[in-house]
PDB file of C-alpha atoms and ligand atoms in Angstrom:
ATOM      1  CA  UNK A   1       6.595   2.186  22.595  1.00  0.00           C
ATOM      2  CA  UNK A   2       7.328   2.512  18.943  1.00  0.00           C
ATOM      3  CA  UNK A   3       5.982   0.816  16.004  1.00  0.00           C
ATOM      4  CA  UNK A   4       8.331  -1.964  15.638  1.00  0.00           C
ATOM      5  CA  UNK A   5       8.299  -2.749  19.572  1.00  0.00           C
ATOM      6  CA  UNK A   6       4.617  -2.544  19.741  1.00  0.00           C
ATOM      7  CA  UNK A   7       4.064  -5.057  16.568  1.00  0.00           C
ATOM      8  CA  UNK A   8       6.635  -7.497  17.956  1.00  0.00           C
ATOM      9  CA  UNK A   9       4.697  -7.442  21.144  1.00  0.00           C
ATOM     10  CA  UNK A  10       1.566  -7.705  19.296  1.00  0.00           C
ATOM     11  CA  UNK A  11       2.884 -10.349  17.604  1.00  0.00           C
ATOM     12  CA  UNK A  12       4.313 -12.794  20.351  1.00  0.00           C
ATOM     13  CA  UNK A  13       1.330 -12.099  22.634  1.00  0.00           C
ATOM     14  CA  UNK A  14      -1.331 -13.186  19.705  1.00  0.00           C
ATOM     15  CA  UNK A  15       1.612 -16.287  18.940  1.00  0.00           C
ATOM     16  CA  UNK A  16       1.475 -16.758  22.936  1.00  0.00           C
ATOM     17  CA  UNK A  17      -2.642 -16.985  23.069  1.00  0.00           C
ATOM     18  CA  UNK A  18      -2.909 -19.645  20.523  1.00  0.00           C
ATOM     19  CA  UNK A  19      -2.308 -23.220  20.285  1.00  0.00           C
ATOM     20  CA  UNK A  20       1.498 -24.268  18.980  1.00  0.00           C
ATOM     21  CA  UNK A  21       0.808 -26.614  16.032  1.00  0.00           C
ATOM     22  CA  UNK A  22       3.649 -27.129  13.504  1.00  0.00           C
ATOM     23  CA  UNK A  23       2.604 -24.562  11.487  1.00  0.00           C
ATOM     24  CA  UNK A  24       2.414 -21.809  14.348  1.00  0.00           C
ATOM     25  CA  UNK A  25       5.784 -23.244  15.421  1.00  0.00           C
ATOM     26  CA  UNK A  26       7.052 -22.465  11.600  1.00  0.00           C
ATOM     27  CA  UNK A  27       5.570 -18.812  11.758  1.00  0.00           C
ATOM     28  CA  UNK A  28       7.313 -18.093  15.193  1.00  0.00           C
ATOM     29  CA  UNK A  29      10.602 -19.322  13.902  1.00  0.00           C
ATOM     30  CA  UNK A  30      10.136 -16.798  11.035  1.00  0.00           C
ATOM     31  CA  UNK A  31       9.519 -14.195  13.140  1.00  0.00           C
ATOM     32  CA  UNK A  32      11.560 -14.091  15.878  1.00  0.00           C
ATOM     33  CA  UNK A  33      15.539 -13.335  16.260  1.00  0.00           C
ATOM     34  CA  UNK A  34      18.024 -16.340  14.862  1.00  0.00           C
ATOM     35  CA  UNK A  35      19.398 -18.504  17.846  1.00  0.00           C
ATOM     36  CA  UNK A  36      22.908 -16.409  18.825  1.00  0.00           C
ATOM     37  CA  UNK A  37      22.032 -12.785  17.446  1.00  0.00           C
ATOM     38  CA  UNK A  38      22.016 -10.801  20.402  1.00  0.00           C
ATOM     39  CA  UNK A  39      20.215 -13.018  22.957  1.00  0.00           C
ATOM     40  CA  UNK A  40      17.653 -10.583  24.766  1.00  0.00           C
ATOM     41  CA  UNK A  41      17.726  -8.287  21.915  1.00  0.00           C
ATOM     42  CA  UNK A  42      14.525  -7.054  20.383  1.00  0.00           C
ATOM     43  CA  UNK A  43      13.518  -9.079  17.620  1.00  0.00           C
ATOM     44  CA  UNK A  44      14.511  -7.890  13.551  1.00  0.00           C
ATOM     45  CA  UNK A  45      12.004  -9.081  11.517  1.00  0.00           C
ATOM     46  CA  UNK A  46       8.649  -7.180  11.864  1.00  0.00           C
ATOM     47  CA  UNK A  47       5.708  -7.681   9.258  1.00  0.00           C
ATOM     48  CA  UNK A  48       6.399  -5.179   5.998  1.00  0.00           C
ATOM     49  CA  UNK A  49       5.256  -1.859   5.828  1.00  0.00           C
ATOM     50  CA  UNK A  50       2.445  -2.067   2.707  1.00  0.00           C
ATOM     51  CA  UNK A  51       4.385  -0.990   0.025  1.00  0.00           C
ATOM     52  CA  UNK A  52       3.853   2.769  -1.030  1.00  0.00           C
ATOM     53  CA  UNK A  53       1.394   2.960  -4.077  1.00  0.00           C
ATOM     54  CA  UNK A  54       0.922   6.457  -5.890  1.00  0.00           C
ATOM     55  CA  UNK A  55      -1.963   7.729  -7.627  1.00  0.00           C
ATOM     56  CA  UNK A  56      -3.020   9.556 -10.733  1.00  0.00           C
ATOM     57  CA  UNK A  57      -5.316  12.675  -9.208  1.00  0.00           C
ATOM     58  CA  UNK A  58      -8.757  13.217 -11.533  1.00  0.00           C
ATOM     59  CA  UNK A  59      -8.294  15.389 -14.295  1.00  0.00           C
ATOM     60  CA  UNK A  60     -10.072  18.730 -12.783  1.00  0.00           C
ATOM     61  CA  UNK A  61     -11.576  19.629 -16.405  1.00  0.00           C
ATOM     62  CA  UNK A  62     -12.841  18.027 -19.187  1.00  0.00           C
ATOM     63  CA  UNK A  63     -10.452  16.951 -22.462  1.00  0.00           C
ATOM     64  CA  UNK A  64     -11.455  19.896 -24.522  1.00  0.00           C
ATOM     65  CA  UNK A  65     -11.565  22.995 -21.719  1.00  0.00           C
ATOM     66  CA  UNK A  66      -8.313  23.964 -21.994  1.00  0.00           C
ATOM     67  CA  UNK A  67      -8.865  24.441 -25.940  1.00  0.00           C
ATOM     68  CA  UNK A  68      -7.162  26.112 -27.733  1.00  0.00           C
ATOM     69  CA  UNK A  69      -4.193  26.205 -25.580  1.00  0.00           C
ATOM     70  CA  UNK A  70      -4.158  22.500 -25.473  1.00  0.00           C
ATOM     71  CA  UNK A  71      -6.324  20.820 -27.873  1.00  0.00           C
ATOM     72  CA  UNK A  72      -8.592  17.778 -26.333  1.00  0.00           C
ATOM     73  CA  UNK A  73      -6.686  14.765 -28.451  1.00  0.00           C
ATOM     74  CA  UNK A  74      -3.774  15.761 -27.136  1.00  0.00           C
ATOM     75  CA  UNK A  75      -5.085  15.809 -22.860  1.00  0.00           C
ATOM     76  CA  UNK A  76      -6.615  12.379 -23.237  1.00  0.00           C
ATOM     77  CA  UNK A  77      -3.973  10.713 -24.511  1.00  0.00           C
ATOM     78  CA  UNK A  78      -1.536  12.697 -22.279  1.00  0.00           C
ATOM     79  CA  UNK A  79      -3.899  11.900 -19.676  1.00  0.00           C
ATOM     80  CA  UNK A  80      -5.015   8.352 -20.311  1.00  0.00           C
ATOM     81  CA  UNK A  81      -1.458   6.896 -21.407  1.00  0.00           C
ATOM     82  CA  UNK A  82       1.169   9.011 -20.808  1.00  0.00           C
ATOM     83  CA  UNK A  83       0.744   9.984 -17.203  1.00  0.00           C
ATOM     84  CA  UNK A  84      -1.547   7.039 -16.826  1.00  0.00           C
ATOM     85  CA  UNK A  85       1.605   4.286 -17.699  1.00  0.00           C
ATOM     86  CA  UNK A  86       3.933   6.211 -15.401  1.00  0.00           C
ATOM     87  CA  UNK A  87       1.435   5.243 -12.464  1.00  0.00           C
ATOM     88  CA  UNK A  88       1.279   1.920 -13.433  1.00  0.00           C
ATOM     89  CA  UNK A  89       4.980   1.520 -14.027  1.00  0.00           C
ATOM     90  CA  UNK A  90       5.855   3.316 -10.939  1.00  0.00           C
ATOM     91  CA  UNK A  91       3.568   1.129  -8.456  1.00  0.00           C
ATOM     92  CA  UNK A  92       5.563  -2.138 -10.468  1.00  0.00           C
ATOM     93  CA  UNK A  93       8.906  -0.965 -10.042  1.00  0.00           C
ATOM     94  CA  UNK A  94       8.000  -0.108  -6.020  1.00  0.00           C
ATOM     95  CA  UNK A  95       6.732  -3.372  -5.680  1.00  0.00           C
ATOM     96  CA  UNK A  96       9.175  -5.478  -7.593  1.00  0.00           C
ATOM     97  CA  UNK A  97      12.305  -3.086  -6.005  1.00  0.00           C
ATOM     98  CA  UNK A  98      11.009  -3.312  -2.680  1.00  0.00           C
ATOM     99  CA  UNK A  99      11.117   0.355  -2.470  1.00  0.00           C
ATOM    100  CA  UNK A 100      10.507   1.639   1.097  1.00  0.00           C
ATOM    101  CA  UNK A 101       9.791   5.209   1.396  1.00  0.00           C
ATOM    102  CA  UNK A 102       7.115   6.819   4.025  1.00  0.00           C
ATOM    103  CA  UNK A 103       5.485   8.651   1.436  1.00  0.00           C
ATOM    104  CA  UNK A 104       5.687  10.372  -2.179  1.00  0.00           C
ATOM    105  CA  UNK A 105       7.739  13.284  -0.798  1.00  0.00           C
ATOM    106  CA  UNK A 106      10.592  10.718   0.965  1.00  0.00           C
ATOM    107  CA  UNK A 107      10.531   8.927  -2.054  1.00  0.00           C
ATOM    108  CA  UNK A 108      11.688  12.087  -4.258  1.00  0.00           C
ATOM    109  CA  UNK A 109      14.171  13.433  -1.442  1.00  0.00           C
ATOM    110  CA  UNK A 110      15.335  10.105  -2.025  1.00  0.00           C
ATOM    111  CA  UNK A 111      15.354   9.180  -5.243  1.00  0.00           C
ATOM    112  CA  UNK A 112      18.794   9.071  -6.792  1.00  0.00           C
ATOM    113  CA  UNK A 113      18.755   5.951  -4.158  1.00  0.00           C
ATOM    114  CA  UNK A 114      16.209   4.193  -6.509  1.00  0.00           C
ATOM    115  CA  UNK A 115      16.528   2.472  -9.975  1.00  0.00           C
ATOM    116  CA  UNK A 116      16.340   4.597 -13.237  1.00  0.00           C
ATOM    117  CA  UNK A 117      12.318   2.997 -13.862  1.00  0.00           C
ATOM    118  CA  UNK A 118      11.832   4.475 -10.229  1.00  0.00           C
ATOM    119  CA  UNK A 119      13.104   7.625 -10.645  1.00  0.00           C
ATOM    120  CA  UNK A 120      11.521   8.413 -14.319  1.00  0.00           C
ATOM    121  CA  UNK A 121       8.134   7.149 -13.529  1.00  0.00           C
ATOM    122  CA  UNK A 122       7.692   8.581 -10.198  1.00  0.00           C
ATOM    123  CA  UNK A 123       8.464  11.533 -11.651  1.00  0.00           C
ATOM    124  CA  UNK A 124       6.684  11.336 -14.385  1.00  0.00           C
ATOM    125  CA  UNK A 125       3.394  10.760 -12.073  1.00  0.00           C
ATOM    126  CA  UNK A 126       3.966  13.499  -9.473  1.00  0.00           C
ATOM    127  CA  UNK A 127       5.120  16.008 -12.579  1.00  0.00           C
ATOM    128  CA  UNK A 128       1.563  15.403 -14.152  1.00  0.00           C
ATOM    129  CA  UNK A 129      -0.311  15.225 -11.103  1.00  0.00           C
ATOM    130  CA  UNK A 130       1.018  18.714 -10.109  1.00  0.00           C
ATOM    131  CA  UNK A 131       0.556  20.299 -14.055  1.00  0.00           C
ATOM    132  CA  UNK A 132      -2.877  19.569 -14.407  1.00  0.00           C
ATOM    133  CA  UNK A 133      -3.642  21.347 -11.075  1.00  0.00           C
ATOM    134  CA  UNK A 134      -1.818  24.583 -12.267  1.00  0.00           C
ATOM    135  CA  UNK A 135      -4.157  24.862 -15.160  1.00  0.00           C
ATOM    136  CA  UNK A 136      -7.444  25.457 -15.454  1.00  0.00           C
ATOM    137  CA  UNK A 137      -9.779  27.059 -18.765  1.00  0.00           C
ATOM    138  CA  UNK A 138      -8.557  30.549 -19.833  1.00  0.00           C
ATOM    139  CA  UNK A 139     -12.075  32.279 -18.482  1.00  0.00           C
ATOM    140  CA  UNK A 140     -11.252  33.954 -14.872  1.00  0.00           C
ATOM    141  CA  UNK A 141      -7.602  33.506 -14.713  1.00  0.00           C
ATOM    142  CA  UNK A 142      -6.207  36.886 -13.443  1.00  0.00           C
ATOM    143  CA  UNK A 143      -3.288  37.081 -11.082  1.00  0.00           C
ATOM    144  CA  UNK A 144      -3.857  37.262  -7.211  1.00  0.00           C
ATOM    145  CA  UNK A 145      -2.005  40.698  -6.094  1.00  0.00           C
ATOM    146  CA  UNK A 146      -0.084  37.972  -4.019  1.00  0.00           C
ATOM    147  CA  UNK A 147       1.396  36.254  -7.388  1.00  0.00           C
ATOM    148  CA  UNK A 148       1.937  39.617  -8.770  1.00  0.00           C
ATOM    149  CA  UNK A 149       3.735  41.160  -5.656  1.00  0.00           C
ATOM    150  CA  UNK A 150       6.168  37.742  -6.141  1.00  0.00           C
ATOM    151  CA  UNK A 151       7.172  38.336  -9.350  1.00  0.00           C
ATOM    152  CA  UNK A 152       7.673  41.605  -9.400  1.00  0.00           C
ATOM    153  CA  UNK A 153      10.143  41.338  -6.368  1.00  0.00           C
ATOM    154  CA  UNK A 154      11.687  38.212  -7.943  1.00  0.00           C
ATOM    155  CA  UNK A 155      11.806  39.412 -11.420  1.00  0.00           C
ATOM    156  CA  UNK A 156      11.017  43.395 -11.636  1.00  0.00           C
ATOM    157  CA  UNK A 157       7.961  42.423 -14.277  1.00  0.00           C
ATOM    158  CA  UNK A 158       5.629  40.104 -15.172  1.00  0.00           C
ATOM    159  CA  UNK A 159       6.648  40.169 -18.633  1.00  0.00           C
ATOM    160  CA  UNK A 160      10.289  39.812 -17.608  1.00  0.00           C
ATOM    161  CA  UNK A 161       9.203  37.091 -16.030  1.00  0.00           C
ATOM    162  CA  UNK A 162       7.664  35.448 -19.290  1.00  0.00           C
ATOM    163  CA  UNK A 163      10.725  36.048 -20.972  1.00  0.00           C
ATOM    164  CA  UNK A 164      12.485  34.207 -18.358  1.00  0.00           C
ATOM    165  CA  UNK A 165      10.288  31.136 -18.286  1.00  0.00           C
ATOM    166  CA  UNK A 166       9.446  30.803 -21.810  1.00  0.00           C
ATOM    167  CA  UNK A 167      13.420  30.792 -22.415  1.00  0.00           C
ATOM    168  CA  UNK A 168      13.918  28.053 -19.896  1.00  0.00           C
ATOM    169  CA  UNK A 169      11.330  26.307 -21.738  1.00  0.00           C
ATOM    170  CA  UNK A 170      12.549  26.982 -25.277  1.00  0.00           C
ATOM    171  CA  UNK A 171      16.251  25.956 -24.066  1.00  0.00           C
ATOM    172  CA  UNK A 172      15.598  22.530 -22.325  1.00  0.00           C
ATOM    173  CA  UNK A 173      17.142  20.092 -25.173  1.00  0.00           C
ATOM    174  CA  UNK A 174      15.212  17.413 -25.831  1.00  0.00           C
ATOM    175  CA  UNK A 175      12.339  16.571 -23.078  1.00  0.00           C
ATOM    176  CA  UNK A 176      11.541  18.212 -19.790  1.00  0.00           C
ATOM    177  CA  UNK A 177       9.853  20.549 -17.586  1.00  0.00           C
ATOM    178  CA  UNK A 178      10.158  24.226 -17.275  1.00  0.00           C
ATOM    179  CA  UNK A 179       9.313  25.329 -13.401  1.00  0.00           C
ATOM    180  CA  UNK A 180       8.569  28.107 -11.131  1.00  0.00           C
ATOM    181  CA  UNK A 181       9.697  27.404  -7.612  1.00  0.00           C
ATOM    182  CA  UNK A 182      10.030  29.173  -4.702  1.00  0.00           C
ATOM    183  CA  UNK A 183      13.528  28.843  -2.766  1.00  0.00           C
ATOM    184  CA  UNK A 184      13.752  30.588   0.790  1.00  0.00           C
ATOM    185  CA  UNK A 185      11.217  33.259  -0.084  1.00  0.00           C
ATOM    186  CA  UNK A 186      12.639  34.139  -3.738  1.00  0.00           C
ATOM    187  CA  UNK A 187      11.208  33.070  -6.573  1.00  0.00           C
ATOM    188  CA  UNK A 188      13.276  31.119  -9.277  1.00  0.00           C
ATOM    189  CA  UNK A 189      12.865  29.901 -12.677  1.00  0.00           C
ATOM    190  CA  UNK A 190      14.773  26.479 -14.216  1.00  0.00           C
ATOM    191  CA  UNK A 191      14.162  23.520 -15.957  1.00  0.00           C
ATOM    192  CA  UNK A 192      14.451  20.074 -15.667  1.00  0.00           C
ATOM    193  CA  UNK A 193      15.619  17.100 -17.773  1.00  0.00           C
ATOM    194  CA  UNK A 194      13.009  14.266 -18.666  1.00  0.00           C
ATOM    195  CA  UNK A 195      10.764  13.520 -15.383  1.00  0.00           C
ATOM    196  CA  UNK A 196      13.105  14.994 -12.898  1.00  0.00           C
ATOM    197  CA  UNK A 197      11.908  17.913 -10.847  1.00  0.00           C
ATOM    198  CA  UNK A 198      13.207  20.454  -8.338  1.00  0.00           C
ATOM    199  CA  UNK A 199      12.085  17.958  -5.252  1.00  0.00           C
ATOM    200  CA  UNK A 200      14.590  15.663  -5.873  1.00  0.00           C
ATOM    201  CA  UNK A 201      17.744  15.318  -4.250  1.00  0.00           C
ATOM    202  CA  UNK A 202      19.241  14.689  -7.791  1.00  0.00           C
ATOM    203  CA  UNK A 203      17.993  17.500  -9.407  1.00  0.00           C
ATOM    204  CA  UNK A 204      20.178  20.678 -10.442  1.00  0.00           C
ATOM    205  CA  UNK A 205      17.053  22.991  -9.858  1.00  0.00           C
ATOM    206  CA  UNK A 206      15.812  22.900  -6.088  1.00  0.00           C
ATOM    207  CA  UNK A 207      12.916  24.252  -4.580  1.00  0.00           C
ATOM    208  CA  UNK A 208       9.021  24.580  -4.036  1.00  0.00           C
ATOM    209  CA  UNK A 209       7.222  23.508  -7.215  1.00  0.00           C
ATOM    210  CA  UNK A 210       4.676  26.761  -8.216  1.00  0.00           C
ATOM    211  CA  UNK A 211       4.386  25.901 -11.500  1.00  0.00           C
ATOM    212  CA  UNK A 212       5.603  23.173 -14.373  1.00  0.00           C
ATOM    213  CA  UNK A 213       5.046  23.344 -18.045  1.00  0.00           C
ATOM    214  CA  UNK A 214       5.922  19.865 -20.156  1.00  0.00           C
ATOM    215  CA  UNK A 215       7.590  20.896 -22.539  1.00  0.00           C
ATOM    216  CA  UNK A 216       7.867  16.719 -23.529  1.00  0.00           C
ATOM    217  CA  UNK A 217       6.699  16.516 -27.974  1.00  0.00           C
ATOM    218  CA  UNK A 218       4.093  14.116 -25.832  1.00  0.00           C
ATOM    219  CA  UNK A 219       2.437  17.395 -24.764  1.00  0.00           C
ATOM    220  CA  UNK A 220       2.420  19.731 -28.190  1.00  0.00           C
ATOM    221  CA  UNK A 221       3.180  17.564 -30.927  1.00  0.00           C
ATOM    222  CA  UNK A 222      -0.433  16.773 -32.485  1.00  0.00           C
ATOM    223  CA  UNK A 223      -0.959  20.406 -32.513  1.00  0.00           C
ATOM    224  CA  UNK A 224       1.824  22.373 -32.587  1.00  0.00           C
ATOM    225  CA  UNK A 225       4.486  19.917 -34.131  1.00  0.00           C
ATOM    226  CA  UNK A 226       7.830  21.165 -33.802  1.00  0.00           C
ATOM    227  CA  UNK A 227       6.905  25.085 -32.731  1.00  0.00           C
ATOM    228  CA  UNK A 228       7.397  24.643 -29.277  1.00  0.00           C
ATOM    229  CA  UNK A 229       7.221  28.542 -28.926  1.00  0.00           C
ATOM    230  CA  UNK A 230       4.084  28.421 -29.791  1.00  0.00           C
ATOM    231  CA  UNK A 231       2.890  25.975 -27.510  1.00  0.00           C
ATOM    232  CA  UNK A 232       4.488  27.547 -25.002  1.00  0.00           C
ATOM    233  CA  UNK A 233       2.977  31.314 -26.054  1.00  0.00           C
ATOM    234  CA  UNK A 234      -0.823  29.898 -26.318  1.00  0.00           C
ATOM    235  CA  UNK A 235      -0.616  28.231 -22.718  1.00  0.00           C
ATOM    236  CA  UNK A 236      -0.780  31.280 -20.587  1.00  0.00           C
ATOM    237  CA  UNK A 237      -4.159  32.104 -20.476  1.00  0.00           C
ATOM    238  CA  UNK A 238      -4.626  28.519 -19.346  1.00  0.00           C
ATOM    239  CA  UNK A 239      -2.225  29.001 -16.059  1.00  0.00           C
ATOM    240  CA  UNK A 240      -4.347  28.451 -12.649  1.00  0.00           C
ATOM    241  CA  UNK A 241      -2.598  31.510 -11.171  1.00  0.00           C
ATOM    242  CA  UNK A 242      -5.331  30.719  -7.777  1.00  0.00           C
ATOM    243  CA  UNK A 243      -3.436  27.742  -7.921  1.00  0.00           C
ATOM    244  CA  UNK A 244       0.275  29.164  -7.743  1.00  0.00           C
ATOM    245  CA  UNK A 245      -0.975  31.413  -5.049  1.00  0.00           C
ATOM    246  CA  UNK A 246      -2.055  28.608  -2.653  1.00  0.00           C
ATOM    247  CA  UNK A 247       1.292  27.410  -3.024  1.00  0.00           C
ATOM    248  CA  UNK A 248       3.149  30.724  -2.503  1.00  0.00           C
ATOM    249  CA  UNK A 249       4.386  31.074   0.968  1.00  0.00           C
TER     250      UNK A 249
HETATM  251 MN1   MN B   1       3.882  14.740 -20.280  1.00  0.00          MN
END
């Protein structure tokens, strides 16, 4: 028995054990098949799925450890508005669209289905959700062999690598993300505009997220202004390469 054969059952037997009042006889009407749509056939309207609600994870460091990559201002109020209002705006527009998706994933495989506020805001909370977790404070970040071994096979070098990223993140006009992913066993580099990212069907750039950098003003600006090269040059030492590793095939 499936889920929607097992709640309509549910349902009539728990209609069938009580008492018809008016009101009961209201609720059945609502809940059963109109008079002439396929007489015998199962019944179409089943109680909602609760709508799918995302979440902003817990910052994994303090404001100030990634200093002086990225100074402290500038993660709490990336943190605490930025990613913070595309959580809130995302669970609105879910709600208010009547977005049904099975989970976060579906939802991005999906998302050129959805409205513009659905699409920029859930991608603006997974995008964050995921960067934070890639960094971590500069002390202790060397590269697992297994990161290394990647690279070099995808790239020849880990500074040709560099190169490669830091140009996809100097060339994205305007805002978006710079990625790592991982495509069929090859690793790729590309960027994205605004909150898109490689795990939607709408993106340009497909594959398995390893690592993001915003490369949004929102993210540098305070500190860096307008040398985004040199935002991007300080953040190294603050990539979580244990964290690209666990998500290396
Ligand atoms: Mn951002």
């Amino acid at each position: 028995m499936d889920r929607k054969q097992f709640l309509s059952r549910s349902l009539k037997a728990s209609l069938g054990a009580l008492v018809a009042g008016p009101a009961l006889a209201n609720m059945a009407a609502g809940t059963t098949t109109p008079e002439g749509e396929g007489a015998g056939g199962p019944p179409t309207a089943v109680p909602p799925a609760p709508a799918l609600q995302l979440a902003q994870v817990p910052l994994p460091y303090a404001y100030d450890a990634l200093e002086p990559a990225i100074d402290a201002a500038t993660m709490e109020i990336h943190y605490t508005k930025h990613h913070a209002a595309y959580v809130k705006n995302v669970n609105e527009a879910i709600a208010a669209e009547g977005v049904v998706a099975k989970d976060e994933a579906d939802l991005l495989a999906r998302i050129g289905t959805f409205s513009a506020k659905v699409r920029n805001n859930a991608g603006g909370t997974w995008n964050h959700n995921f960067f934070w977790q890639v960094m971590s404070p500069a002390i202790g970040n060397s590269h697992p062999s297994k990161v290394t071994d990647a690279i070099n096979a995808s790239f020849g070098s880990f500074d040709k690598f560099k190169e490669t990223f830091t140009d996809a993140a100097m060339k994205r006009f305007g805002s978006g993300w710079a990625w790592l992913v991982e495509q069929d066993g090859k690793l790729a580099i590309g960027s994205t505009p605004n909150q898109d990212n490689p795990l939607m069907d709408v993106s340009e750039l497909k594959g398995t997220p390893l690592l993001a950098l915003d490369v949004w003003e929102h993210a540098y600006y305070l500190k860096y202004q307008n040398k985004r090269n040199e935002y991007v040059a300080n953040w190294w030492p603050v990539v979580n390469w244990a964290a690209v590793a666990e998500r290396l095939r």
